[in-house]
GROMACS .gro file of C-alpha atoms in nm:
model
  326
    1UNK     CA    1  -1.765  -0.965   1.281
    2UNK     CA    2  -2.099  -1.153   1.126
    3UNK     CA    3  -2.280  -0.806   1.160
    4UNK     CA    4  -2.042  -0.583   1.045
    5UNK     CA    5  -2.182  -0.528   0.707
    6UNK     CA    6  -2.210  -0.215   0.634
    7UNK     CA    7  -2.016  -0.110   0.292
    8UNK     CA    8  -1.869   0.236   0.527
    9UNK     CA    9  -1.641  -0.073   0.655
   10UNK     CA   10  -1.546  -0.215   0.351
   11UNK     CA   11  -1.182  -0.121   0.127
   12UNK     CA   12  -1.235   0.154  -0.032
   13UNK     CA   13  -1.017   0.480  -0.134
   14UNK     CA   14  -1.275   0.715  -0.114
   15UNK     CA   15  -1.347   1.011   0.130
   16UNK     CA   16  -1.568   0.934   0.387
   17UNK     CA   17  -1.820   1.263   0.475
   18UNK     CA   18  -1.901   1.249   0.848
   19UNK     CA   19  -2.116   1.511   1.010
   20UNK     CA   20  -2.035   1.473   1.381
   21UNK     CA   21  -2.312   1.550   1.641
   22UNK     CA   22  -2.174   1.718   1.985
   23UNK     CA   23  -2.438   1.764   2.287
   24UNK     CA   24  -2.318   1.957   2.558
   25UNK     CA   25  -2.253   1.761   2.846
   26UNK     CA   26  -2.011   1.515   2.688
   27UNK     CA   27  -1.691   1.417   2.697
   28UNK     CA   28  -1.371   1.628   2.563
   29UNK     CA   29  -1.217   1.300   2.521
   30UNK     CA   30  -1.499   1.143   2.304
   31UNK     CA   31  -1.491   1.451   2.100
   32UNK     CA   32  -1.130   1.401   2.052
   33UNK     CA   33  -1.141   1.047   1.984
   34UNK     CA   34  -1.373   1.053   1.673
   35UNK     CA   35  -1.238   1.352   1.558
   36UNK     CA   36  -0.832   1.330   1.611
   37UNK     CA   37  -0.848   1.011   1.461
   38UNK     CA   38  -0.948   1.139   1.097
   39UNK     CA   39  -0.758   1.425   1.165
   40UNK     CA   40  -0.470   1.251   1.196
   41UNK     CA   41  -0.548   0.937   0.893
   42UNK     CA   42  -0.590   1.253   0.660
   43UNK     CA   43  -0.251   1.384   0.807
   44UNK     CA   44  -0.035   1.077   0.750
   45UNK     CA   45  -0.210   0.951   0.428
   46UNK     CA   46  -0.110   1.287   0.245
   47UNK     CA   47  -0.465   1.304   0.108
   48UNK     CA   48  -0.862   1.357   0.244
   49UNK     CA   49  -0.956   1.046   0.356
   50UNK     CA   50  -1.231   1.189   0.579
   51UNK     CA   51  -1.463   1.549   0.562
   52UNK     CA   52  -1.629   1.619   0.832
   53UNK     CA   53  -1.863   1.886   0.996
   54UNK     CA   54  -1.931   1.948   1.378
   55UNK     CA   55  -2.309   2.044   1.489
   56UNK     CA   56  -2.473   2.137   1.781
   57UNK     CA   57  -2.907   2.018   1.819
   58UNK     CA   58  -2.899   2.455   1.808
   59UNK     CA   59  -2.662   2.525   1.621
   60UNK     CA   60  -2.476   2.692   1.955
   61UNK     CA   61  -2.152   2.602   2.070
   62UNK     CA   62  -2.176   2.238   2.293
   63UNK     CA   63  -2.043   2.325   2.639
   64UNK     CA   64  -1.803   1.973   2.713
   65UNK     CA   65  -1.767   1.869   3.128
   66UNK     CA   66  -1.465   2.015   3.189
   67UNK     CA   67  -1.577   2.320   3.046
   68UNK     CA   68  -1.497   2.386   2.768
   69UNK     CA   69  -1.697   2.490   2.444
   70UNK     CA   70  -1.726   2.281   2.109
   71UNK     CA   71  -1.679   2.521   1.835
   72UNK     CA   72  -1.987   2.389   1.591
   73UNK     CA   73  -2.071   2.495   1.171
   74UNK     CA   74  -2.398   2.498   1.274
   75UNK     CA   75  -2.728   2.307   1.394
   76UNK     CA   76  -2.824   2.008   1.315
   77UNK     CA   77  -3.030   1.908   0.970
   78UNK     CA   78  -3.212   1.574   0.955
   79UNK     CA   79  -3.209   1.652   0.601
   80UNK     CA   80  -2.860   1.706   0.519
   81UNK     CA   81  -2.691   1.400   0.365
   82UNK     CA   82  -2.362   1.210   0.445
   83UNK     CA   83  -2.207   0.880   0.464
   84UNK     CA   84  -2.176   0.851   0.841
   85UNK     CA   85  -2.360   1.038   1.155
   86UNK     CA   86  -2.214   1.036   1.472
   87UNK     CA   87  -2.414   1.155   1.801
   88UNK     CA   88  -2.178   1.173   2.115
   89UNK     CA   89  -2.391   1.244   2.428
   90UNK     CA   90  -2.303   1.290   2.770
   91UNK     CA   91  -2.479   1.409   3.100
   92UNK     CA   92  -2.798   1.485   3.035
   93UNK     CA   93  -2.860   1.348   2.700
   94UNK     CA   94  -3.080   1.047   2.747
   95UNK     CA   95  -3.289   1.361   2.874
   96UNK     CA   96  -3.269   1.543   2.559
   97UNK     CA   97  -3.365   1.211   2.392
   98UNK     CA   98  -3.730   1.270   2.495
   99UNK     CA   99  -3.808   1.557   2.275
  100UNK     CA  100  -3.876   1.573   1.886
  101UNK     CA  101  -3.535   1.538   1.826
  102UNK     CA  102  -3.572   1.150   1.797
  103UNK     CA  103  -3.863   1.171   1.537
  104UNK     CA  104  -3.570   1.407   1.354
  105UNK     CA  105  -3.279   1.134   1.399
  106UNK     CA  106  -3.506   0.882   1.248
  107UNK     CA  107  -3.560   1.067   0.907
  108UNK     CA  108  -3.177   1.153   0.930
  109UNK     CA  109  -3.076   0.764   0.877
  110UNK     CA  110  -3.213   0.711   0.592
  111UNK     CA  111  -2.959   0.990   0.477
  112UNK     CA  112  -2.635   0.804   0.607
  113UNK     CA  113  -2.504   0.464   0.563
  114UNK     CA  114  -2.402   0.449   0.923
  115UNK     CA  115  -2.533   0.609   1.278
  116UNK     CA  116  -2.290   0.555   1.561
  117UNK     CA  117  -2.386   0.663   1.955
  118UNK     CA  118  -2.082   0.748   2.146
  119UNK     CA  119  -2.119   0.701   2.480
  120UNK     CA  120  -2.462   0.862   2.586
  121UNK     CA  121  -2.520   0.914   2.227
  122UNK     CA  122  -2.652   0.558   2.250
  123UNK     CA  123  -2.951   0.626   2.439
  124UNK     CA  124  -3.048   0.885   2.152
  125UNK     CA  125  -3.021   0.564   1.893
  126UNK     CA  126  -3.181   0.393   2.185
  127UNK     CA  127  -3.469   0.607   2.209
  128UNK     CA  128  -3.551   0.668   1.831
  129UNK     CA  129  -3.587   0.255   1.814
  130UNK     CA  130  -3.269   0.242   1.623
  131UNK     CA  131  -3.118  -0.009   1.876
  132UNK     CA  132  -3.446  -0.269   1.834
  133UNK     CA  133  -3.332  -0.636   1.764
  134UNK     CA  134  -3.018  -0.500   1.716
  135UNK     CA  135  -2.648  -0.560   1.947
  136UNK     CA  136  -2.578  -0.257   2.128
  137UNK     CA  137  -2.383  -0.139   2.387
  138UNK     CA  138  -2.291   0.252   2.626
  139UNK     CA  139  -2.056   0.357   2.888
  140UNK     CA  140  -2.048   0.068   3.193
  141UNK     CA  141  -2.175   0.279   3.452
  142UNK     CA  142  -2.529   0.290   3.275
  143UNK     CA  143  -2.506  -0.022   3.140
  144UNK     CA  144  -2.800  -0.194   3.418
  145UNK     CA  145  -3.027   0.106   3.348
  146UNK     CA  146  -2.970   0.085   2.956
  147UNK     CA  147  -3.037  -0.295   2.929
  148UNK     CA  148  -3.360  -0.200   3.157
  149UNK     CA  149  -3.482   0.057   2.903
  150UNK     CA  150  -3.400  -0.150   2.616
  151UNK     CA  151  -3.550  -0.505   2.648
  152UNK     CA  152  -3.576  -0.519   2.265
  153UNK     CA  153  -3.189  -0.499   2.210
  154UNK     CA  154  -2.908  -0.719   2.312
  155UNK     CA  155  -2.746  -0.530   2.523
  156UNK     CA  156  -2.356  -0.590   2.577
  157UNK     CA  157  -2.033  -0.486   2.847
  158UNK     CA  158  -1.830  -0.513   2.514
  159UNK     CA  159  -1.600  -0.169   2.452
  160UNK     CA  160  -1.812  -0.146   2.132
  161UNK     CA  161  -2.038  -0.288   1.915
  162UNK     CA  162  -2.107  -0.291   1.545
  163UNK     CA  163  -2.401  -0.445   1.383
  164UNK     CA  164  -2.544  -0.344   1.045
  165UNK     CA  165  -2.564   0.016   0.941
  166UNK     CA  166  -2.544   0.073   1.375
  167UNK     CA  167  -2.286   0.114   1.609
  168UNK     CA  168  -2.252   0.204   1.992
  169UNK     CA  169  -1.965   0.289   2.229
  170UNK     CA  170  -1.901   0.295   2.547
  171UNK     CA  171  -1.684   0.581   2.583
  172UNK     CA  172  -1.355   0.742   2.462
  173UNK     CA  173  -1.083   0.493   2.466
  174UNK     CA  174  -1.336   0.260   2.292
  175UNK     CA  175  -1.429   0.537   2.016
  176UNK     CA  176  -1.052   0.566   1.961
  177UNK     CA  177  -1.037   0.191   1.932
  178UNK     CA  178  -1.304   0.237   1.699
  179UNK     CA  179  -1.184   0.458   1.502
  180UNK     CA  180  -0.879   0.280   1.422
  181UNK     CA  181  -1.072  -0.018   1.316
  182UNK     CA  182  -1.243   0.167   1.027
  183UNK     CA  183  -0.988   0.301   0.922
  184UNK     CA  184  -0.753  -0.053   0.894
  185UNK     CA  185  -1.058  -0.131   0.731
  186UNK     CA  186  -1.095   0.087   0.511
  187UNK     CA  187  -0.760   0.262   0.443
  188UNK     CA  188  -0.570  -0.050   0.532
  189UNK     CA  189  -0.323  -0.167   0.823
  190UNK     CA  190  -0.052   0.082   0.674
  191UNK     CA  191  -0.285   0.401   0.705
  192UNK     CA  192  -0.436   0.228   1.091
  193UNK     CA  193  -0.072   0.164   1.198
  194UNK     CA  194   0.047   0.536   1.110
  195UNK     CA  195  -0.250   0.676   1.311
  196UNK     CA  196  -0.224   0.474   1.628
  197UNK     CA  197   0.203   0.598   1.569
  198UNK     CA  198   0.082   0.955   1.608
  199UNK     CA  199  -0.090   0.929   1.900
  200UNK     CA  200   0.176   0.655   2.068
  201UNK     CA  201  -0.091   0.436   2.133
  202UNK     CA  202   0.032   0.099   2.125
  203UNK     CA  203  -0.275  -0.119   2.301
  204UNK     CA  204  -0.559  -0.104   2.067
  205UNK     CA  205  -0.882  -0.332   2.195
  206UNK     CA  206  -1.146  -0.594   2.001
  207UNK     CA  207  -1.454  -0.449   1.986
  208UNK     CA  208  -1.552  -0.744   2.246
  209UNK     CA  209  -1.291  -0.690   2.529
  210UNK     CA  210  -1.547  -0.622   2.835
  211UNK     CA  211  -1.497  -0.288   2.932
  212UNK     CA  212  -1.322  -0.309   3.299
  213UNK     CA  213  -1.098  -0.539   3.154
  214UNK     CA  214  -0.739  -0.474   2.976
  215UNK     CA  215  -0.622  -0.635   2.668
  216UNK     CA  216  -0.291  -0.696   2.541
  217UNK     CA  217  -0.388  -0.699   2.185
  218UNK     CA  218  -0.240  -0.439   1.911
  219UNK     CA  219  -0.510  -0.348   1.628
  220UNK     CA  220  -0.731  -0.666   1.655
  221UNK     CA  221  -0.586  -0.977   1.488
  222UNK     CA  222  -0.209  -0.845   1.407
  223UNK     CA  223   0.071  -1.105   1.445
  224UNK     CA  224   0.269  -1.054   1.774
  225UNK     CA  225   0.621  -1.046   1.572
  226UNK     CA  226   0.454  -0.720   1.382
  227UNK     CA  227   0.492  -0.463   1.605
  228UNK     CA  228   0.829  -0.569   1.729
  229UNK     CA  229   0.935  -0.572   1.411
  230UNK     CA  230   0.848  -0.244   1.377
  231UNK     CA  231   1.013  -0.075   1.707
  232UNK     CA  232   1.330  -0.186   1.537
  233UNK     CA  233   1.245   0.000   1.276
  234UNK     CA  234   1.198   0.303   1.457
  235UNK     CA  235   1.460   0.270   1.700
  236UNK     CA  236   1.725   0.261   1.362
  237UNK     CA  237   1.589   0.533   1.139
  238UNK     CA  238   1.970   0.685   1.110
  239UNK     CA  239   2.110   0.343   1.056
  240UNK     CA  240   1.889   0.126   0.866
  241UNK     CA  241   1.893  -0.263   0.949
  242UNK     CA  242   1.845  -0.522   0.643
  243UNK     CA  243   1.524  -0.688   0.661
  244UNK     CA  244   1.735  -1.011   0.722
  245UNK     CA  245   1.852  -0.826   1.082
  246UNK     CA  246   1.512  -0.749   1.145
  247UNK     CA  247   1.376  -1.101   1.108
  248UNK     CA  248   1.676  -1.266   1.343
  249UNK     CA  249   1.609  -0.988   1.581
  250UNK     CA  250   1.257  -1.105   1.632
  251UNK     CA  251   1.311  -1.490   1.566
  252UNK     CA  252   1.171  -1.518   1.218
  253UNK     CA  253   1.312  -1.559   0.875
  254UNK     CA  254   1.292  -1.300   0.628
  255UNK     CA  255   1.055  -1.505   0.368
  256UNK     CA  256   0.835  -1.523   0.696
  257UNK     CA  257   0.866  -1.150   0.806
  258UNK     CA  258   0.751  -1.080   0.406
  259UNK     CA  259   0.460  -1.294   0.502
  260UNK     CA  260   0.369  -1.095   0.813
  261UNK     CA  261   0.419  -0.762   0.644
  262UNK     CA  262   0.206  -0.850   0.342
  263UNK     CA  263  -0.055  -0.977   0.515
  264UNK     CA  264  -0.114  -0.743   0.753
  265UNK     CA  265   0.056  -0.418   0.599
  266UNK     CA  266  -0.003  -0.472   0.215
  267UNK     CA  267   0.341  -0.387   0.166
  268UNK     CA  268   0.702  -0.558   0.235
  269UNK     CA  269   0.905  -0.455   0.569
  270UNK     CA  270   1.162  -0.310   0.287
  271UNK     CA  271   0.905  -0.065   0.173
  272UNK     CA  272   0.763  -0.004   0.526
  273UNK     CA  273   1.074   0.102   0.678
  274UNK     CA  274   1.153   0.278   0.356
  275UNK     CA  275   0.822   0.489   0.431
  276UNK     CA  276   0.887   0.532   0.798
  277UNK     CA  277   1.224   0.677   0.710
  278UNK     CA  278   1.099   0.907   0.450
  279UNK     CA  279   0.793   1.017   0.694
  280UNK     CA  280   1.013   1.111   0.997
  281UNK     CA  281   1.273   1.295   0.688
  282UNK     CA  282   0.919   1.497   0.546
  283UNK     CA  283   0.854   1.610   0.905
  284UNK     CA  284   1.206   1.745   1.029
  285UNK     CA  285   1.187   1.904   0.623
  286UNK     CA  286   0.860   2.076   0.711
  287UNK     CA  287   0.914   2.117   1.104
  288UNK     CA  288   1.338   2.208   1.137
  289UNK     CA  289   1.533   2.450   0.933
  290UNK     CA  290   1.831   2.141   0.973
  291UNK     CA  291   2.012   2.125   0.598
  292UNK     CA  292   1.881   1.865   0.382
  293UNK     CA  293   2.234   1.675   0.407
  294UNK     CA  294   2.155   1.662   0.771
  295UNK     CA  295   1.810   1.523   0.741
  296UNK     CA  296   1.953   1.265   0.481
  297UNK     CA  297   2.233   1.116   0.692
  298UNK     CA  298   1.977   1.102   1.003
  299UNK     CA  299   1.723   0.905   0.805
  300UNK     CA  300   1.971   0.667   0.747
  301UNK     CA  301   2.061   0.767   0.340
  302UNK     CA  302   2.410   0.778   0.181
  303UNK     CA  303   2.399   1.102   0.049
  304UNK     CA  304   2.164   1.363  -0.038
  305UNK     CA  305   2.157   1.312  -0.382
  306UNK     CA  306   2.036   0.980  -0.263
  307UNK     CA  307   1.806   1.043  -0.067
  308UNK     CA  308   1.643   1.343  -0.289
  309UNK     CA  309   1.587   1.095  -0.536
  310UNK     CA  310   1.460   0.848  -0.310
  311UNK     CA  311   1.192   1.142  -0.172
  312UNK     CA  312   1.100   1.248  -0.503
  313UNK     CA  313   0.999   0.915  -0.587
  314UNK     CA  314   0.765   0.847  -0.306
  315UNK     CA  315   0.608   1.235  -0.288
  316UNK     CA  316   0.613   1.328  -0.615
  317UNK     CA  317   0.824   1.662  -0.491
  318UNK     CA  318   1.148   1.721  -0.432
  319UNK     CA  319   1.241   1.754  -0.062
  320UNK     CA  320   1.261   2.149  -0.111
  321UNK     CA  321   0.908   2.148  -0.202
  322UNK     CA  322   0.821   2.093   0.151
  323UNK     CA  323   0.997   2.336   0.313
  324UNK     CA  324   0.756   2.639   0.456
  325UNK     CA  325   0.739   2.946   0.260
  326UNK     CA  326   0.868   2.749  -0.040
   0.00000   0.00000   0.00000
């Protein structure tokens, strides 16, 4: 995208520190999206990709529609500093958005590389003339009213929208596609692909699929042959296919299935579906009390001599390591 520019979107192995913004009146599910996602990136990386910190405008807990409370660290300080700030609004926000709180979000941006509204957190942006000149977009059922009340901004049905050191979204299937982007972006397609696995979400959207609409397409760009590739993977974890069988399996040849992988992965399928074995082998080692012979013939490895070496290699541990109360 021309305007994404912001560095927050660029490669880059360090932590990201987010400081999350939760009204009451929103959505459980936007909550979940923003927040699950990193969750889960931190989870299947092994290491902190992301910090974050939930806050409340009073530092209460944030009451959600279905009723539920937010638990929050505290209120919210313009002057506390951070590399992203997310506001995720709901009923009743573009309300809230008349009070001093917008004179407060304004001195808070100059304290973050990057201010996203969720949602109704875009009329907050909105409101504090964060959205001026600028490509923006909210939830489709406002989306007449919102263009009304913001002549100055290009107002769009896309799911969302990125431009400079701003970003919008229209709800909580677009966060989560969101999400996802930044962190193929930043983490890589490895990290993005892992995520989306967790969650079984296999339809990710383009920031500019119109909102009513469906799209067929996985993780933006990714060659079709990609994730088919991959199912095989997963569907033979206890008996491993050569990359070879792979490639005839989805109508390539293996120097183009290496092509595909490295491109989009940053690894070859040989490593890939080495990691996938050794990922679903680290979970039944932390989540089963199954023998590690067991866990080594049904992750697809001779022996377990074999595949302790193998495991050591990649984690640094020995399998035994993992196992609670080690």
């Amino acid at each position: 995208m021309k305007s994404e520019n912001s560095p927050v979107f660029l490669p880059d192995t360090q932590p990201l520190d987010v400081t999350v913004l939760v009204f009451s009146g929103a959505s459980l599910m936007c909550v979940a999206s923003t927040i699950d996602p990193m969750r889960a990136a931190n989870r299947v990386s092994g290491s902190i990709l992301f910090k974050w910190r939930i806050v409340s405008l009073d530092g209460e807990p944030a009451m959600m529609t279905c009723g539920l409370p937010i638990a929050v660290s505290g209120s919210f300080d313009a002057s506390v500093k951070g590399d992203m700030l997310l506001v995720i609004g709901g009923f009743g926000t573009s309300d809230i958005a008349r009070t001093t709180f917008t004179a407060n979000l304004r001195r808070a941006v100059h304290h973050y590389q990057m201010i996203g509204g969720i949602e109704a957190g875009s009329w907050l942006l909105g409101r504090a003339g964060l959205l001026a000149g600028r490509k923006a977009t909210t939830h489709w059922e406002d989306m007449e009213e919102f263009t009304a009340e913001f002549p100055e901004s290009d107002i769009r049905p896309d799911r969302y929208v990125i431009d400079g050191p701003v970003f919008t979204s229209g709800g909580a299937s677009p966060t989560f596609d969101l999400m996802l982007h930044l962190i193929r972006s930043r983490y890589g397609m490895s990290v993005a692909l892992d995520v989306a696995s967790v969650f079984i979400y296999d339809e990710a959207h383009t920031s500019s699929d119109a909102q009513p609409l469906v799209s067929l397409g996985r993780l933006d760009d990714v060659h079709p042959k990609l994730a088919g590739a991959i199912r095989l993977m997963e569907a033979h974890i206890d008996a491993p296919l050569t990359v070879g069988a792979i490639a005839r399996r989805c109508g390539l040849s293996a120097r183009s299935l290496e092509k595909i992988f490295a491109k989009a992965v940053g690894e070859g399928p040989g490593r890939y579906y080495l990691r996938l074995r050794l990922k679903v082998a680290r979970r039944l080692i932390t989540d089963t009390k199954s023998p590690l012979a067991d866990i080594a013939a049904r992750t697809g490895f001779s022996s377990a001599a074999a595949f302790t070496r193998t495991f050591r290699s990649f984690e640094g541990k020995p399998p035994s390591a993992f196992r609670p109360n080690h």
